[in-house]
Amino acid sequence: MRTFRGGLLIGLAVAVAVAAVAAAYELYDTRTLKRTVRRGEVLCGVNKGLPGFSIPDDKGNWTGFDVDFCRAVAAAIFDDPKKAKFVPLDADERFKELQSRKVDILSRNSTWSMSREENYDLYFPAVAYYDGQGFMLPRSRKIDSALDLNDSKVCVQEATTTQLNLSDYFRANNMKYQEMKFGKLDDVIKAYDSGQCDTLTADVSQLYALRLNLGKPGDHVILPDVISKEPLAPVVRQRDDDWMMIVKWTLYAMINAEELGITSKNIDEALKSKKPDVMRLVGTEGTYGEDLGLTKDWAVRIIRQVGNYGEVYERNVGSESKLKIPRGLNQLWSAGGIQYAPPIR
């Protein structure tokens, strides 16, 4: 009888231990890179449809700034940007789906904040796009300052930092407003376009994109006021440092490439360079790629097949796009902006 009881207790203890390990694995998965390589593709959580950042065409082909970043990660790992698979996610499900490993990375216009890192056990490795919240309204309102928005009826997406910033701004300036909140971004823009509200608030980059979807884009103006800091960054799970390093240095490689004048068009010339900082980036000197668990030419793969940071920006949201968003803060630090990457050395 004692032997049976002893065995039962041991069995229960083992079961509890296994359950504890399983729970820890759910929170702190450290095998994303291995699983990604075994699967043969990177699963990227993206916005369901935001022009310039992530949007599919009628054949399911995705384009955008966030999409290209995912392709850069795939190029670094597989030497093939087509190895990125895109999973459209709503704002209210994006972090939970990353936690549950439905995706390997979020590249989905997500603001880096302290509470998000703490509450969801996530990392925001580096800022891909410096943004800020603004306002769009009909040109006919003849308002040119956010301080004149008192008594406005404002459309906003709920369960976002945008909703919180809206409240803070009006409260700080002793202004009143009527909040029209919607769970999905599509419903927000539909409500605004149909006249249910007279003001729309979102990140400025989103406002440029959303304006394209309005019935008469030219009838709407985006105010110059920026009311918040919105550092948009890719997101990964905590306790998975190997994967976080690859995601972070993929972005930094693209920024460093632009600073060094290396583009998708001259990358072959860069491979012949004898400049030390160029040699370290393209892998002809040092073991920086191997230290990440990749190949010597990891950055070359990114630049050749996706481009440097400036190429990706201008192609998707800048001067070569329909949005034509000025670089602003997203200019390199050496050109008046604040985009800055640590050196590869």
Coordinates of C-alpha atoms in Angstrom, one line a residue:
M1 CA 0.0 0.0 0.0
R2 CA 2.8 2.4 0.9
T3 CA 4.6 1.5 -2.3
F4 CA 1.4 2.4 -4.3
R5 CA 1.0 5.6 -2.4
G6 CA 4.6 6.5 -2.9
G7 CA 4.4 5.8 -6.6
L8 CA 1.2 7.9 -6.8
L9 CA 2.8 10.8 -5.1
I10 CA 5.9 10.6 -7.3
G11 CA 3.6 10.4 -10.4
L12 CA 1.7 13.5 -9.2
A13 CA 4.9 15.4 -8.6
V14 CA 6.1 14.6 -12.1
A15 CA 2.8 15.7 -13.6
V16 CA 3.0 19.0 -11.7
A17 CA 6.6 19.5 -12.9
V18 CA 5.7 18.7 -16.5
A19 CA 2.8 21.2 -16.3
A20 CA 5.0 23.8 -14.8
V21 CA 7.6 23.3 -17.6
A22 CA 4.8 23.5 -20.2
A23 CA 3.5 26.7 -18.7
A24 CA 6.9 28.2 -18.7
Y25 CA 7.4 27.2 -22.3
E26 CA 4.2 28.9 -23.2
L27 CA 5.5 32.2 -21.7
Y28 CA 9.2 31.9 -22.5
D29 CA 9.7 30.1 -25.8
T30 CA 13.4 30.1 -26.7
R31 CA 13.2 28.2 -29.9
T32 CA 11.7 30.5 -32.5
L33 CA 14.7 30.5 -34.8
K34 CA 14.9 26.7 -34.8
R35 CA 11.2 26.3 -35.4
T36 CA 11.3 28.9 -38.2
V37 CA 14.2 27.2 -40.0
R38 CA 12.5 23.8 -39.6
R39 CA 9.2 25.3 -41.0
G40 CA 11.0 27.0 -43.8
E41 CA 9.2 30.4 -43.5
V42 CA 8.8 33.4 -41.1
L43 CA 5.3 33.9 -39.9
C44 CA 4.6 37.7 -39.7
G45 CA 1.7 39.3 -38.0
V46 CA 0.6 42.4 -40.0
N47 CA -2.2 44.9 -40.3
K48 CA -5.2 43.7 -42.2
G49 CA -5.0 46.5 -44.7
L50 CA -3.1 49.8 -44.2
P51 CA -1.8 51.4 -47.5
G52 CA 1.9 51.9 -47.4
F53 CA 2.5 49.6 -44.5
S54 CA 0.8 46.3 -45.1
I55 CA -1.9 45.7 -47.7
P56 CA -2.8 42.8 -50.0
D57 CA -3.9 43.2 -53.6
D58 CA -6.7 41.2 -55.1
K59 CA -4.3 38.3 -55.7
G60 CA -3.2 38.1 -52.1
N61 CA 0.2 39.7 -52.8
W62 CA 1.3 41.9 -49.8
T63 CA 3.2 45.2 -50.1
G64 CA 4.2 47.8 -47.6
F65 CA 6.9 49.1 -45.2
D66 CA 6.0 46.6 -42.5
V67 CA 5.8 43.8 -45.1
D68 CA 9.2 44.6 -46.4
F69 CA 10.7 44.4 -43.0
C70 CA 9.4 40.9 -42.6
R71 CA 10.8 40.0 -46.0
A72 CA 14.2 41.4 -44.8
V73 CA 14.2 39.0 -41.9
A74 CA 13.3 36.1 -44.2
A75 CA 16.1 37.2 -46.6
A76 CA 18.6 37.2 -43.7
I77 CA 17.7 33.7 -42.7
F78 CA 16.8 31.9 -45.9
D79 CA 18.3 34.2 -48.6
D80 CA 14.7 34.4 -49.9
P81 CA 12.3 37.2 -49.0
K82 CA 9.4 35.1 -50.4
K83 CA 9.9 32.9 -47.3
A84 CA 7.9 35.5 -45.3
K85 CA 4.2 34.5 -44.8
F86 CA 1.8 37.2 -43.7
V87 CA -0.9 36.7 -41.1
P88 CA -3.4 39.6 -40.9
L89 CA -4.3 40.5 -37.3
D90 CA -6.6 43.1 -35.7
A91 CA -5.3 45.5 -33.1
D92 CA -7.0 43.7 -30.2
E93 CA -5.6 40.3 -31.0
R94 CA -2.1 41.0 -32.2
F95 CA -0.2 40.6 -28.9
K96 CA -2.1 37.5 -27.8
E97 CA -1.5 35.9 -31.2
L98 CA 2.2 36.6 -30.8
Q99 CA 2.2 35.2 -27.3
S100 CA 0.4 32.0 -28.5
R101 CA 3.0 31.6 -31.2
K102 CA 0.6 31.9 -34.1
V103 CA 3.2 34.3 -35.5
D104 CA 7.0 34.6 -35.0
I105 CA 7.1 38.4 -35.2
L106 CA 4.7 41.3 -35.3
S107 CA 5.5 43.9 -37.9
R108 CA 2.3 45.8 -37.5
N109 CA 2.5 49.5 -36.7
S110 CA 2.6 48.8 -33.0
T111 CA 3.7 51.4 -30.5
W112 CA 6.5 50.5 -28.0
S113 CA 5.3 51.2 -24.5
M114 CA 6.4 50.0 -21.0
S115 CA 3.0 48.4 -20.2
R116 CA 3.0 46.4 -23.3
E117 CA 6.4 44.9 -22.6
E118 CA 5.5 44.2 -19.0
N119 CA 1.9 43.0 -19.4
Y120 CA 2.4 40.8 -22.4
D121 CA 6.0 39.6 -21.8
L122 CA 7.2 41.0 -25.1
Y123 CA 10.2 42.8 -26.5
F124 CA 10.2 45.7 -29.0
P125 CA 13.8 45.3 -30.3
A126 CA 14.2 48.6 -32.2
V127 CA 12.2 51.5 -33.5
A128 CA 11.4 51.0 -37.2
Y129 CA 9.3 54.1 -37.6
Y130 CA 9.1 57.2 -35.4
D131 CA 5.5 58.4 -35.5
G132 CA 3.1 60.5 -33.5
Q133 CA -0.7 60.8 -33.1
G134 CA -2.5 63.5 -35.1
F135 CA -5.9 64.6 -36.4
M136 CA -7.7 64.6 -39.8
L137 CA -10.9 66.5 -40.5
P138 CA -12.9 67.9 -43.4
R139 CA -11.2 70.9 -45.0
S140 CA -14.6 72.6 -44.8
R141 CA -14.2 73.0 -41.0
K142 CA -11.5 75.5 -41.6
I143 CA -9.5 74.5 -38.6
D144 CA -5.7 74.6 -38.7
S145 CA -4.8 73.8 -35.0
A146 CA -5.7 70.9 -32.7
L147 CA -6.4 73.4 -30.0
D148 CA -9.4 74.5 -31.9
L149 CA -11.1 71.1 -31.8
N150 CA -13.2 71.8 -28.7
D151 CA -16.6 70.1 -28.9
S152 CA -15.5 67.9 -31.8
K153 CA -17.0 64.4 -32.4
V154 CA -13.9 62.2 -32.7
C155 CA -13.7 58.8 -34.3
V156 CA -11.0 56.5 -32.7
Q157 CA -10.1 52.8 -32.6
E158 CA -10.7 51.4 -29.1
A159 CA -8.2 49.4 -27.0
T160 CA -5.3 51.3 -28.5
T161 CA -2.8 53.9 -27.2
T162 CA -4.6 56.2 -29.6
Q163 CA -7.7 56.2 -27.5
L164 CA -5.7 56.9 -24.3
N165 CA -3.7 59.8 -25.9
L166 CA -6.9 61.3 -27.2
S167 CA -8.3 61.5 -23.7
D168 CA -5.1 62.9 -22.3
Y169 CA -4.9 65.6 -24.9
F170 CA -8.4 67.0 -24.5
R171 CA -8.2 66.7 -20.7
A172 CA -4.8 68.5 -20.6
N173 CA -6.1 71.4 -22.7
N174 CA -9.5 71.7 -20.9
M175 CA -11.4 70.8 -24.0
K176 CA -14.5 68.7 -24.4
Y177 CA -15.2 66.1 -27.1
Q178 CA -17.5 63.2 -27.9
E179 CA -15.7 59.9 -28.4
M180 CA -17.0 57.6 -31.2
K181 CA -15.0 54.4 -30.6
F182 CA -14.9 51.3 -32.8
G183 CA -13.1 48.0 -32.4
K184 CA -11.9 47.7 -36.0
L185 CA -10.0 50.3 -38.0
D186 CA -12.3 49.7 -41.0
D187 CA -15.3 50.7 -38.9
V188 CA -13.5 53.9 -37.7
I189 CA -12.8 55.1 -41.2
K190 CA -16.3 54.2 -42.5
A191 CA -17.8 56.2 -39.6
Y192 CA -15.7 59.2 -40.4
D193 CA -16.3 59.0 -44.1
S194 CA -20.1 58.8 -43.6
G195 CA -20.1 61.8 -41.3
Q196 CA -20.8 60.1 -38.0
C197 CA -17.9 62.2 -36.6
D198 CA -16.2 65.3 -37.7
T199 CA -12.6 64.4 -36.7
L200 CA -10.5 61.2 -37.0
T201 CA -7.5 60.6 -34.8
A202 CA -4.7 58.0 -35.4
D203 CA -1.0 57.9 -35.9
V204 CA 0.0 60.5 -38.6
S205 CA 1.3 57.7 -40.9
Q206 CA -2.1 56.0 -40.6
L207 CA -3.9 59.2 -41.4
Y208 CA -2.0 59.6 -44.7
A209 CA -2.8 56.0 -45.5
L210 CA -6.5 56.2 -44.5
R211 CA -7.1 59.4 -46.4
L212 CA -6.4 57.5 -49.7
N213 CA -9.5 55.3 -48.9
L214 CA -11.9 58.2 -48.5
G215 CA -14.5 59.0 -51.1
K216 CA -12.8 62.4 -51.8
P217 CA -9.3 62.4 -50.2
G218 CA -8.7 66.0 -51.3
D219 CA -11.5 67.3 -49.1
H220 CA -9.7 66.3 -45.9
V221 CA -6.7 67.9 -44.2
I222 CA -4.2 66.4 -41.7
L223 CA -3.4 69.0 -39.0
P224 CA 0.3 69.7 -38.3
D225 CA -0.1 69.0 -34.5
V226 CA 1.5 65.9 -33.2
I227 CA 0.2 65.0 -29.7
S228 CA 2.1 61.9 -28.7
K229 CA 5.3 59.8 -29.1
E230 CA 4.5 56.7 -31.1
P231 CA 7.7 54.7 -31.7
L232 CA 6.5 51.9 -34.0
A233 CA 8.6 48.7 -33.7
P234 CA 8.6 45.1 -34.5
V235 CA 7.6 42.9 -31.6
V236 CA 8.9 39.5 -30.4
R237 CA 8.4 37.3 -27.4
Q238 CA 10.6 37.7 -24.3
R239 CA 13.2 35.2 -23.2
D240 CA 14.1 34.4 -26.8
D241 CA 17.3 36.4 -27.2
D242 CA 18.6 34.7 -30.3
W243 CA 15.5 35.6 -32.3
M244 CA 15.3 39.1 -30.8
M245 CA 18.9 39.8 -31.9
I246 CA 18.2 38.7 -35.5
V247 CA 15.1 40.9 -35.7
K248 CA 16.9 43.9 -34.2
W249 CA 20.1 43.7 -36.3
T250 CA 18.1 43.2 -39.5
L251 CA 16.7 46.7 -39.0
Y252 CA 20.1 48.1 -37.9
A253 CA 21.7 46.5 -41.0
M254 CA 19.2 48.4 -43.2
I255 CA 19.8 51.7 -41.4
N256 CA 23.6 51.3 -41.5
A257 CA 23.5 50.4 -45.2
E258 CA 21.7 53.7 -46.0
E259 CA 24.2 55.6 -43.9
L260 CA 27.1 54.0 -45.7
G261 CA 25.5 54.6 -49.1
I262 CA 25.0 50.9 -49.9
T263 CA 21.8 50.2 -51.9
S264 CA 20.3 47.2 -53.7
K265 CA 21.8 48.7 -56.9
N266 CA 25.4 49.0 -55.8
I267 CA 25.7 46.1 -53.3
D268 CA 28.0 44.2 -55.6
E269 CA 30.4 47.1 -55.7
A270 CA 30.2 47.3 -51.9
L271 CA 31.4 43.7 -51.7
K272 CA 34.7 44.9 -53.3
S273 CA 35.1 47.8 -50.8
K274 CA 38.2 48.0 -48.6
K275 CA 36.5 50.4 -46.1
P276 CA 36.4 48.7 -42.7
D277 CA 32.9 49.6 -41.8
V278 CA 31.6 48.5 -45.2
M279 CA 33.5 45.2 -45.0
R280 CA 32.0 44.4 -41.6
L281 CA 28.5 45.1 -42.9
V282 CA 28.9 43.0 -46.1
G283 CA 30.7 40.2 -44.3
T284 CA 34.1 40.3 -45.9
E285 CA 35.6 41.0 -42.5
G286 CA 34.7 39.6 -39.2
T287 CA 32.2 36.9 -38.1
Y288 CA 29.2 39.1 -37.3
G289 CA 26.7 37.0 -39.3
E290 CA 27.9 33.7 -37.7
D291 CA 27.6 35.3 -34.3
L292 CA 23.9 35.8 -35.0
G293 CA 23.5 32.2 -36.1
L294 CA 23.3 33.3 -39.8
T295 CA 25.8 33.5 -42.7
K296 CA 28.6 35.9 -43.4
D297 CA 26.5 37.6 -46.1
W298 CA 23.4 38.0 -44.1
A299 CA 23.2 41.8 -44.6
V300 CA 24.1 41.4 -48.3
R301 CA 21.0 39.2 -48.6
I302 CA 18.8 41.8 -47.0
I303 CA 20.1 44.8 -49.0
R304 CA 20.2 43.0 -52.4
Q305 CA 16.7 41.6 -52.2
V306 CA 14.8 44.2 -50.1
G307 CA 16.9 47.3 -49.9
N308 CA 18.3 49.6 -47.3
Y309 CA 16.1 51.6 -44.9
G310 CA 15.8 54.6 -47.2
E311 CA 14.8 52.5 -50.2
V312 CA 12.1 50.7 -48.2
Y313 CA 10.8 54.0 -46.8
E314 CA 10.6 55.9 -50.1
R315 CA 9.2 53.0 -52.0
N316 CA 6.3 52.3 -49.6
V317 CA 5.4 55.6 -47.8
G318 CA 7.8 58.3 -49.1
S319 CA 8.5 60.1 -52.3
E320 CA 7.9 57.1 -54.6
S321 CA 4.6 56.2 -53.1
K322 CA 1.1 57.6 -53.2
L323 CA 1.3 58.6 -49.5
K324 CA 4.4 60.8 -50.0
I325 CA 5.0 61.2 -46.2
P326 CA 8.0 63.4 -45.5
R327 CA 10.9 61.5 -43.8
G328 CA 10.9 63.9 -40.9
L329 CA 12.2 62.2 -37.8
N330 CA 12.8 59.1 -39.8
Q331 CA 15.6 60.7 -41.7
L332 CA 19.1 59.5 -40.7
W333 CA 20.6 61.3 -37.8
S334 CA 23.2 62.6 -40.2
A335 CA 20.5 64.2 -42.3
G336 CA 18.5 65.9 -39.6
G337 CA 16.4 63.0 -38.3
I338 CA 16.8 60.6 -35.4
Q339 CA 17.1 57.3 -37.1
Y340 CA 20.3 55.9 -35.7
A341 CA 21.8 52.4 -35.7
P342 CA 24.6 51.1 -33.5
P343 CA 27.7 50.2 -35.5
I344 CA 28.5 46.7 -36.7
R345 CA 32.0 46.1 -35.3

